[in-house]
């Protein structure tokens, strides 16, 4: 179990995740998870396909119930928060491309203010300032008046991150934020998320398949395996052999010193 500090935003205590299968039987994906997520850190969730990364993210977002244990957010059980309270605490950026037409970037980012604007959704001067600042933070001020359908995949992803920033939540979860992006855009996206974790002191947690970028950029890694979740810095997980277990197979070697995958010639 990780050492808990005053910086912890989220703490998991003996968490069990999964879902109800046929006839109401529990399908357990992982159990007895003890971990924490901290303010100002970028944490990446990796693991093989089908291991349960999306299930873990959905559980942390309160999209689906946990099977056991506790999820503590700012020292309170996640279940004690209302939907409106959670909307002011957790921002979420999903994998799928936004299927939105005839809306400008500024209008879409403005939807991030919905937890504060009330029923009619009218933006105040302060709301509009937050929207402009959120757009500026991700470096897309030049796109403010562009229609969403005219943007590239990378630009759309930045818009969705700006929308999450406009929510002004201390926690942001992202599901595969580099999916659909070319390599330079993947690097830019990960650098952006690292910078935002530092400048905003938000807790940023994302799932990804981009192992080598993760090894270079992440503060912490959560590696989901069939029988465990290994947690630590990239160098710690390398030294413990966790990354070797995850990466290595016939013809593929993981270099613990260089933190990189090697394919022998």
PDB file of C-alpha atoms in Angstrom:
ATOM      1  CA  UNK A   1       0.000   0.000   0.000  1.00  0.00           C
ATOM      2  CA  UNK A   2       1.269   3.474  -0.892  1.00  0.00           C
ATOM      3  CA  UNK A   3       2.251   5.904   1.833  1.00  0.00           C
ATOM      4  CA  UNK A   4      -0.588   8.394   2.302  1.00  0.00           C
ATOM      5  CA  UNK A   5       0.368  12.074   2.414  1.00  0.00           C
ATOM      6  CA  UNK A   6      -1.485  15.337   2.836  1.00  0.00           C
ATOM      7  CA  UNK A   7      -1.322  15.811  -0.945  1.00  0.00           C
ATOM      8  CA  UNK A   8      -3.623  12.848  -1.586  1.00  0.00           C
ATOM      9  CA  UNK A   9      -6.826  13.778  -3.398  1.00  0.00           C
ATOM     10  CA  UNK A  10      -8.199  10.275  -3.888  1.00  0.00           C
ATOM     11  CA  UNK A  11      -7.497   7.236  -1.736  1.00  0.00           C
ATOM     12  CA  UNK A  12      -8.575   3.679  -2.535  1.00  0.00           C
ATOM     13  CA  UNK A  13      -8.981   1.305   0.399  1.00  0.00           C
ATOM     14  CA  UNK A  14      -9.342  -2.414  -0.354  1.00  0.00           C
ATOM     15  CA  UNK A  15     -11.269  -1.505  -3.515  1.00  0.00           C
ATOM     16  CA  UNK A  16     -12.896  -4.284  -5.492  1.00  0.00           C
ATOM     17  CA  UNK A  17     -14.109  -3.564  -9.026  1.00  0.00           C
ATOM     18  CA  UNK A  18     -16.192  -5.482 -11.549  1.00  0.00           C
ATOM     19  CA  UNK A  19     -19.821  -5.844 -12.538  1.00  0.00           C
ATOM     20  CA  UNK A  20     -22.844  -8.050 -12.124  1.00  0.00           C
ATOM     21  CA  UNK A  21     -22.933 -10.948 -14.556  1.00  0.00           C
ATOM     22  CA  UNK A  22     -25.724 -13.348 -15.431  1.00  0.00           C
ATOM     23  CA  UNK A  23     -28.115 -14.292 -12.633  1.00  0.00           C
ATOM     24  CA  UNK A  24     -26.733 -11.474 -10.493  1.00  0.00           C
ATOM     25  CA  UNK A  25     -23.347 -13.114  -9.957  1.00  0.00           C
ATOM     26  CA  UNK A  26     -20.435 -10.736  -9.443  1.00  0.00           C
ATOM     27  CA  UNK A  27     -17.726 -10.682 -12.099  1.00  0.00           C
ATOM     28  CA  UNK A  28     -14.631  -9.504 -10.217  1.00  0.00           C
ATOM     29  CA  UNK A  29     -12.030  -7.649 -12.292  1.00  0.00           C
ATOM     30  CA  UNK A  30      -9.679  -6.685  -9.459  1.00  0.00           C
ATOM     31  CA  UNK A  31      -9.818  -6.731  -5.694  1.00  0.00           C
ATOM     32  CA  UNK A  32      -8.066  -5.276  -2.653  1.00  0.00           C
ATOM     33  CA  UNK A  33      -6.677  -2.208  -4.467  1.00  0.00           C
ATOM     34  CA  UNK A  34      -4.928   0.162  -2.054  1.00  0.00           C
ATOM     35  CA  UNK A  35      -3.563   3.293  -3.704  1.00  0.00           C
ATOM     36  CA  UNK A  36      -3.702   7.063  -3.837  1.00  0.00           C
ATOM     37  CA  UNK A  37      -3.784   9.815  -6.449  1.00  0.00           C
ATOM     38  CA  UNK A  38      -2.099  13.096  -5.615  1.00  0.00           C
ATOM     39  CA  UNK A  39      -2.533  16.728  -6.531  1.00  0.00           C
ATOM     40  CA  UNK A  40      -0.014  18.058  -9.041  1.00  0.00           C
ATOM     41  CA  UNK A  41       0.882  14.619 -10.396  1.00  0.00           C
ATOM     42  CA  UNK A  42       0.252  12.919 -13.733  1.00  0.00           C
ATOM     43  CA  UNK A  43      -0.608   9.255 -13.197  1.00  0.00           C
ATOM     44  CA  UNK A  44      -0.981   6.804 -16.092  1.00  0.00           C
ATOM     45  CA  UNK A  45      -2.939   3.553 -16.057  1.00  0.00           C
ATOM     46  CA  UNK A  46      -1.534   0.852 -18.342  1.00  0.00           C
ATOM     47  CA  UNK A  47      -2.184  -2.814 -18.912  1.00  0.00           C
ATOM     48  CA  UNK A  48      -3.143  -5.328 -21.611  1.00  0.00           C
ATOM     49  CA  UNK A  49      -6.396  -5.079 -23.545  1.00  0.00           C
ATOM     50  CA  UNK A  50      -9.393  -6.406 -21.633  1.00  0.00           C
ATOM     51  CA  UNK A  51      -7.683  -6.251 -18.253  1.00  0.00           C
ATOM     52  CA  UNK A  52     -10.236  -3.830 -16.779  1.00  0.00           C
ATOM     53  CA  UNK A  53      -8.744  -0.352 -17.173  1.00  0.00           C
ATOM     54  CA  UNK A  54     -12.044   1.126 -18.371  1.00  0.00           C
ATOM     55  CA  UNK A  55     -13.907  -0.617 -15.534  1.00  0.00           C
ATOM     56  CA  UNK A  56     -11.527   0.941 -13.008  1.00  0.00           C
ATOM     57  CA  UNK A  57     -11.944   4.394 -14.550  1.00  0.00           C
ATOM     58  CA  UNK A  58     -15.740   4.084 -14.628  1.00  0.00           C
ATOM     59  CA  UNK A  59     -15.727   3.038 -10.975  1.00  0.00           C
ATOM     60  CA  UNK A  60     -13.538   5.979  -9.944  1.00  0.00           C
ATOM     61  CA  UNK A  61     -15.879   8.321 -11.853  1.00  0.00           C
ATOM     62  CA  UNK A  62     -18.909   6.819 -10.046  1.00  0.00           C
ATOM     63  CA  UNK A  63     -20.314   5.691 -13.411  1.00  0.00           C
ATOM     64  CA  UNK A  64     -20.642   2.185 -11.998  1.00  0.00           C
ATOM     65  CA  UNK A  65     -20.695   0.887  -8.416  1.00  0.00           C
ATOM     66  CA  UNK A  66     -17.694  -0.651  -6.719  1.00  0.00           C
ATOM     67  CA  UNK A  67     -17.992  -4.209  -5.481  1.00  0.00           C
ATOM     68  CA  UNK A  68     -16.169  -3.665  -2.192  1.00  0.00           C
ATOM     69  CA  UNK A  69     -13.894  -1.317  -0.296  1.00  0.00           C
ATOM     70  CA  UNK A  70     -13.829   2.471  -0.317  1.00  0.00           C
ATOM     71  CA  UNK A  71     -13.061   5.344  -2.679  1.00  0.00           C
ATOM     72  CA  UNK A  72     -12.228   8.407  -0.608  1.00  0.00           C
ATOM     73  CA  UNK A  73     -12.290  11.808  -2.321  1.00  0.00           C
ATOM     74  CA  UNK A  74     -10.988  14.687  -0.195  1.00  0.00           C
ATOM     75  CA  UNK A  75     -11.417  12.473   2.855  1.00  0.00           C
ATOM     76  CA  UNK A  76     -15.076  11.600   2.175  1.00  0.00           C
ATOM     77  CA  UNK A  77     -16.561   8.445   0.693  1.00  0.00           C
ATOM     78  CA  UNK A  78     -17.368   8.962  -2.995  1.00  0.00           C
ATOM     79  CA  UNK A  79     -20.911   7.663  -2.444  1.00  0.00           C
ATOM     80  CA  UNK A  80     -21.727  10.520  -0.059  1.00  0.00           C
ATOM     81  CA  UNK A  81     -21.432  13.154  -2.810  1.00  0.00           C
ATOM     82  CA  UNK A  82     -24.402  14.229  -4.917  1.00  0.00           C
ATOM     83  CA  UNK A  83     -24.175  14.272  -8.726  1.00  0.00           C
ATOM     84  CA  UNK A  84     -23.942  18.056  -8.658  1.00  0.00           C
ATOM     85  CA  UNK A  85     -21.118  17.952  -6.113  1.00  0.00           C
ATOM     86  CA  UNK A  86     -19.227  15.363  -8.166  1.00  0.00           C
ATOM     87  CA  UNK A  87     -19.590  17.533 -11.273  1.00  0.00           C
ATOM     88  CA  UNK A  88     -17.622  20.200  -9.414  1.00  0.00           C
ATOM     89  CA  UNK A  89     -14.979  17.716  -8.257  1.00  0.00           C
ATOM     90  CA  UNK A  90     -14.317  15.357 -11.186  1.00  0.00           C
ATOM     91  CA  UNK A  91     -13.855  16.271 -14.843  1.00  0.00           C
ATOM     92  CA  UNK A  92     -13.967  13.459 -17.410  1.00  0.00           C
ATOM     93  CA  UNK A  93     -12.595  13.234 -20.957  1.00  0.00           C
ATOM     94  CA  UNK A  94     -13.703  10.081 -22.782  1.00  0.00           C
ATOM     95  CA  UNK A  95     -12.117   8.283 -25.745  1.00  0.00           C
ATOM     96  CA  UNK A  96     -14.842   8.721 -28.332  1.00  0.00           C
ATOM     97  CA  UNK A  97     -14.802  11.694 -30.651  1.00  0.00           C
ATOM     98  CA  UNK A  98     -17.482  14.289 -29.818  1.00  0.00           C
ATOM     99  CA  UNK A  99     -20.328  13.861 -32.310  1.00  0.00           C
ATOM    100  CA  UNK A 100     -21.222  17.533 -32.347  1.00  0.00           C
ATOM    101  CA  UNK A 101     -22.184  19.740 -35.274  1.00  0.00           C
ATOM    102  CA  UNK A 102     -22.755  23.472 -35.653  1.00  0.00           C
ATOM    103  CA  UNK A 103     -21.213  24.451 -32.348  1.00  0.00           C
ATOM    104  CA  UNK A 104     -18.135  26.613 -31.895  1.00  0.00           C
ATOM    105  CA  UNK A 105     -15.168  25.696 -29.753  1.00  0.00           C
ATOM    106  CA  UNK A 106     -16.059  28.408 -27.262  1.00  0.00           C
ATOM    107  CA  UNK A 107     -19.660  27.191 -27.025  1.00  0.00           C
ATOM    108  CA  UNK A 108     -18.598  23.594 -26.387  1.00  0.00           C
ATOM    109  CA  UNK A 109     -16.039  24.589 -23.750  1.00  0.00           C
ATOM    110  CA  UNK A 110     -18.768  26.719 -22.180  1.00  0.00           C
ATOM    111  CA  UNK A 111     -20.732  23.526 -21.471  1.00  0.00           C
ATOM    112  CA  UNK A 112     -18.080  22.785 -18.881  1.00  0.00           C
ATOM    113  CA  UNK A 113     -19.613  25.561 -16.780  1.00  0.00           C
ATOM    114  CA  UNK A 114     -22.946  23.704 -16.507  1.00  0.00           C
ATOM    115  CA  UNK A 115     -22.359  22.642 -12.852  1.00  0.00           C
ATOM    116  CA  UNK A 116     -22.371  26.365 -11.973  1.00  0.00           C
ATOM    117  CA  UNK A 117     -24.810  28.015 -14.394  1.00  0.00           C
ATOM    118  CA  UNK A 118     -28.115  26.646 -13.151  1.00  0.00           C
ATOM    119  CA  UNK A 119     -31.061  25.361 -15.166  1.00  0.00           C
ATOM    120  CA  UNK A 120     -30.895  27.854 -18.048  1.00  0.00           C
ATOM    121  CA  UNK A 121     -27.156  27.550 -18.601  1.00  0.00           C
ATOM    122  CA  UNK A 122     -26.590  31.274 -19.068  1.00  0.00           C
ATOM    123  CA  UNK A 123     -22.922  32.198 -18.758  1.00  0.00           C
ATOM    124  CA  UNK A 124     -21.993  35.107 -16.510  1.00  0.00           C
ATOM    125  CA  UNK A 125     -19.026  37.380 -17.152  1.00  0.00           C
ATOM    126  CA  UNK A 126     -17.003  35.214 -14.746  1.00  0.00           C
ATOM    127  CA  UNK A 127     -18.055  32.034 -16.586  1.00  0.00           C
ATOM    128  CA  UNK A 128     -16.961  33.507 -19.912  1.00  0.00           C
ATOM    129  CA  UNK A 129     -13.612  34.475 -18.394  1.00  0.00           C
ATOM    130  CA  UNK A 130     -13.099  30.909 -17.118  1.00  0.00           C
ATOM    131  CA  UNK A 131     -13.924  29.580 -20.601  1.00  0.00           C
ATOM    132  CA  UNK A 132     -11.410  31.914 -22.249  1.00  0.00           C
ATOM    133  CA  UNK A 133      -8.729  31.012 -19.688  1.00  0.00           C
ATOM    134  CA  UNK A 134      -9.363  27.272 -20.167  1.00  0.00           C
ATOM    135  CA  UNK A 135      -9.057  27.615 -23.936  1.00  0.00           C
ATOM    136  CA  UNK A 136      -5.849  29.591 -23.498  1.00  0.00           C
ATOM    137  CA  UNK A 137      -4.349  26.998 -21.124  1.00  0.00           C
ATOM    138  CA  UNK A 138      -4.482  24.298 -23.797  1.00  0.00           C
ATOM    139  CA  UNK A 139      -3.177  26.665 -26.473  1.00  0.00           C
ATOM    140  CA  UNK A 140      -6.197  26.812 -28.792  1.00  0.00           C
ATOM    141  CA  UNK A 141      -7.276  30.468 -28.492  1.00  0.00           C
ATOM    142  CA  UNK A 142      -6.943  30.755 -32.268  1.00  0.00           C
ATOM    143  CA  UNK A 143      -9.668  28.098 -32.626  1.00  0.00           C
ATOM    144  CA  UNK A 144     -12.242  29.738 -30.341  1.00  0.00           C
ATOM    145  CA  UNK A 145     -14.709  30.594 -33.117  1.00  0.00           C
ATOM    146  CA  UNK A 146     -14.119  27.514 -35.280  1.00  0.00           C
ATOM    147  CA  UNK A 147     -16.919  24.975 -35.694  1.00  0.00           C
ATOM    148  CA  UNK A 148     -16.204  21.662 -33.980  1.00  0.00           C
ATOM    149  CA  UNK A 149     -16.712  19.597 -37.147  1.00  0.00           C
ATOM    150  CA  UNK A 150     -13.883  21.483 -38.894  1.00  0.00           C
ATOM    151  CA  UNK A 151     -11.229  20.467 -36.345  1.00  0.00           C
ATOM    152  CA  UNK A 152      -8.641  17.711 -36.504  1.00  0.00           C
ATOM    153  CA  UNK A 153      -8.736  14.852 -33.999  1.00  0.00           C
ATOM    154  CA  UNK A 154      -5.927  16.420 -31.966  1.00  0.00           C
ATOM    155  CA  UNK A 155      -7.671  19.795 -31.906  1.00  0.00           C
ATOM    156  CA  UNK A 156     -10.949  18.207 -30.805  1.00  0.00           C
ATOM    157  CA  UNK A 157      -9.170  16.402 -27.977  1.00  0.00           C
ATOM    158  CA  UNK A 158      -7.706  19.688 -26.781  1.00  0.00           C
ATOM    159  CA  UNK A 159     -11.194  21.215 -26.853  1.00  0.00           C
ATOM    160  CA  UNK A 160     -12.527  18.418 -24.638  1.00  0.00           C
ATOM    161  CA  UNK A 161      -9.653  18.963 -22.210  1.00  0.00           C
ATOM    162  CA  UNK A 162     -10.430  22.694 -22.173  1.00  0.00           C
ATOM    163  CA  UNK A 163     -14.068  21.813 -21.409  1.00  0.00           C
ATOM    164  CA  UNK A 164     -12.902  19.702 -18.444  1.00  0.00           C
ATOM    165  CA  UNK A 165     -10.704  22.575 -17.259  1.00  0.00           C
ATOM    166  CA  UNK A 166     -13.689  24.936 -17.481  1.00  0.00           C
ATOM    167  CA  UNK A 167     -15.417  22.710 -14.892  1.00  0.00           C
ATOM    168  CA  UNK A 168     -12.693  23.830 -12.459  1.00  0.00           C
ATOM    169  CA  UNK A 169     -12.535  20.396 -10.832  1.00  0.00           C
ATOM    170  CA  UNK A 170      -9.549  19.315  -8.722  1.00  0.00           C
ATOM    171  CA  UNK A 171      -9.582  15.906 -10.460  1.00  0.00           C
ATOM    172  CA  UNK A 172      -9.519  15.109 -14.189  1.00  0.00           C
ATOM    173  CA  UNK A 173      -9.860  11.549 -15.533  1.00  0.00           C
ATOM    174  CA  UNK A 174      -9.055  10.790 -19.176  1.00  0.00           C
ATOM    175  CA  UNK A 175      -9.734   7.565 -21.056  1.00  0.00           C
ATOM    176  CA  UNK A 176      -7.166   7.038 -23.838  1.00  0.00           C
ATOM    177  CA  UNK A 177      -6.615  10.757 -24.586  1.00  0.00           C
ATOM    178  CA  UNK A 178      -3.986   9.963 -27.241  1.00  0.00           C
ATOM    179  CA  UNK A 179      -6.179   7.566 -29.219  1.00  0.00           C
ATOM    180  CA  UNK A 180      -6.660   8.602 -32.886  1.00  0.00           C
ATOM    181  CA  UNK A 181      -3.620  10.914 -32.740  1.00  0.00           C
ATOM    182  CA  UNK A 182      -0.433  10.749 -34.806  1.00  0.00           C
ATOM    183  CA  UNK A 183       2.850  10.405 -32.919  1.00  0.00           C
ATOM    184  CA  UNK A 184       3.802  14.123 -32.720  1.00  0.00           C
ATOM    185  CA  UNK A 185       0.279  14.888 -31.482  1.00  0.00           C
ATOM    186  CA  UNK A 186       0.530  12.109 -28.880  1.00  0.00           C
ATOM    187  CA  UNK A 187       3.745  13.639 -27.541  1.00  0.00           C
ATOM    188  CA  UNK A 188       2.203  17.113 -27.503  1.00  0.00           C
ATOM    189  CA  UNK A 189      -0.894  15.826 -25.690  1.00  0.00           C
ATOM    190  CA  UNK A 190       1.098  14.064 -22.958  1.00  0.00           C
ATOM    191  CA  UNK A 191       3.335  17.106 -22.486  1.00  0.00           C
ATOM    192  CA  UNK A 192       0.225  19.271 -22.191  1.00  0.00           C
ATOM    193  CA  UNK A 193      -1.297  17.037 -19.509  1.00  0.00           C
ATOM    194  CA  UNK A 194       1.957  16.997 -17.541  1.00  0.00           C
ATOM    195  CA  UNK A 195       2.190  20.785 -17.724  1.00  0.00           C
ATOM    196  CA  UNK A 196      -1.436  21.175 -16.612  1.00  0.00           C
ATOM    197  CA  UNK A 197      -0.883  18.888 -13.621  1.00  0.00           C
ATOM    198  CA  UNK A 198       1.949  21.167 -12.533  1.00  0.00           C
ATOM    199  CA  UNK A 199       0.468  24.594 -13.287  1.00  0.00           C
ATOM    200  CA  UNK A 200      -3.038  23.863 -11.984  1.00  0.00           C
ATOM    201  CA  UNK A 201      -2.104  21.373  -9.213  1.00  0.00           C
ATOM    202  CA  UNK A 202      -4.896  19.123 -10.440  1.00  0.00           C
ATOM    203  CA  UNK A 203      -4.921  15.373  -9.968  1.00  0.00           C
ATOM    204  CA  UNK A 204      -4.727  13.997 -13.527  1.00  0.00           C
ATOM    205  CA  UNK A 205      -5.255  10.278 -14.107  1.00  0.00           C
ATOM    206  CA  UNK A 206      -5.412   8.709 -17.555  1.00  0.00           C
ATOM    207  CA  UNK A 207      -5.488   5.325 -19.225  1.00  0.00           C
ATOM    208  CA  UNK A 208      -3.192   4.782 -22.178  1.00  0.00           C
ATOM    209  CA  UNK A 209      -1.546   2.212 -24.436  1.00  0.00           C
ATOM    210  CA  UNK A 210       1.383   4.525 -25.225  1.00  0.00           C
ATOM    211  CA  UNK A 211       3.918   2.790 -22.993  1.00  0.00           C
ATOM    212  CA  UNK A 212       7.103   4.518 -24.091  1.00  0.00           C
ATOM    213  CA  UNK A 213       5.571   8.001 -23.789  1.00  0.00           C
ATOM    214  CA  UNK A 214       4.234   7.036 -20.372  1.00  0.00           C
ATOM    215  CA  UNK A 215       7.670   5.928 -19.240  1.00  0.00           C
ATOM    216  CA  UNK A 216       9.120   9.293 -20.225  1.00  0.00           C
ATOM    217  CA  UNK A 217       6.414  11.587 -18.892  1.00  0.00           C
ATOM    218  CA  UNK A 218       4.356   9.999 -16.091  1.00  0.00           C
ATOM    219  CA  UNK A 219       5.033  10.762 -12.441  1.00  0.00           C
ATOM    220  CA  UNK A 220       3.384   7.481 -11.407  1.00  0.00           C
ATOM    221  CA  UNK A 221       2.206   4.398 -13.248  1.00  0.00           C
ATOM    222  CA  UNK A 222      -0.575   1.999 -12.284  1.00  0.00           C
ATOM    223  CA  UNK A 223       0.076  -1.298 -14.097  1.00  0.00           C
ATOM    224  CA  UNK A 224      -2.959  -3.596 -14.135  1.00  0.00           C
ATOM    225  CA  UNK A 225      -2.186  -7.300 -14.392  1.00  0.00           C
ATOM    226  CA  UNK A 226      -4.347 -10.378 -14.006  1.00  0.00           C
ATOM    227  CA  UNK A 227      -3.610 -10.856 -10.335  1.00  0.00           C
ATOM    228  CA  UNK A 228      -2.336  -7.484  -9.145  1.00  0.00           C
ATOM    229  CA  UNK A 229      -1.929  -3.759  -9.688  1.00  0.00           C
ATOM    230  CA  UNK A 230       1.665  -2.554  -9.449  1.00  0.00           C
ATOM    231  CA  UNK A 231       2.066   1.131  -8.562  1.00  0.00           C
ATOM    232  CA  UNK A 232       5.142   3.339  -8.607  1.00  0.00           C
ATOM    233  CA  UNK A 233       7.382   5.588 -10.631  1.00  0.00           C
ATOM    234  CA  UNK A 234       8.581   4.253 -13.998  1.00  0.00           C
ATOM    235  CA  UNK A 235      12.039   3.559 -12.562  1.00  0.00           C
ATOM    236  CA  UNK A 236      10.577   1.796  -9.506  1.00  0.00           C
ATOM    237  CA  UNK A 237       8.363  -0.503 -11.593  1.00  0.00           C
ATOM    238  CA  UNK A 238      11.317  -1.225 -13.872  1.00  0.00           C
ATOM    239  CA  UNK A 239      13.566  -2.125 -10.919  1.00  0.00           C
ATOM    240  CA  UNK A 240      10.875  -4.383  -9.446  1.00  0.00           C
ATOM    241  CA  UNK A 241      10.509  -6.271 -12.741  1.00  0.00           C
ATOM    242  CA  UNK A 242       6.841  -5.320 -13.210  1.00  0.00           C
ATOM    243  CA  UNK A 243       7.486  -3.691 -16.595  1.00  0.00           C
ATOM    244  CA  UNK A 244       9.467  -6.719 -17.758  1.00  0.00           C
ATOM    245  CA  UNK A 245       6.482  -8.949 -16.933  1.00  0.00           C
ATOM    246  CA  UNK A 246       4.196  -6.662 -18.880  1.00  0.00           C
ATOM    247  CA  UNK A 247       6.362  -6.096 -21.958  1.00  0.00           C
ATOM    248  CA  UNK A 248       8.543  -9.102 -22.548  1.00  0.00           C
ATOM    249  CA  UNK A 249       7.657 -12.017 -24.796  1.00  0.00           C
ATOM    250  CA  UNK A 250       9.397 -13.809 -27.660  1.00  0.00           C
ATOM    251  CA  UNK A 251      11.434 -11.239 -29.590  1.00  0.00           C
ATOM    252  CA  UNK A 252      10.696  -8.316 -27.235  1.00  0.00           C
ATOM    253  CA  UNK A 253      12.947  -7.222 -24.365  1.00  0.00           C
ATOM    254  CA  UNK A 254      12.533  -4.418 -21.831  1.00  0.00           C
ATOM    255  CA  UNK A 255      15.684  -2.521 -20.850  1.00  0.00           C
ATOM    256  CA  UNK A 256      15.336  -1.586 -17.166  1.00  0.00           C
ATOM    257  CA  UNK A 257      18.194   0.911 -17.274  1.00  0.00           C
ATOM    258  CA  UNK A 258      17.116   2.776 -20.399  1.00  0.00           C
ATOM    259  CA  UNK A 259      13.362   2.388 -19.719  1.00  0.00           C
ATOM    260  CA  UNK A 260      12.659   1.340 -23.262  1.00  0.00           C
ATOM    261  CA  UNK A 261      11.436  -1.585 -25.309  1.00  0.00           C
ATOM    262  CA  UNK A 262      14.043  -3.365 -27.437  1.00  0.00           C
ATOM    263  CA  UNK A 263      13.295  -5.576 -30.426  1.00  0.00           C
ATOM    264  CA  UNK A 264      16.492  -7.529 -31.117  1.00  0.00           C
ATOM    265  CA  UNK A 265      17.547  -7.651 -34.774  1.00  0.00           C
TER     266      UNK A 265
END
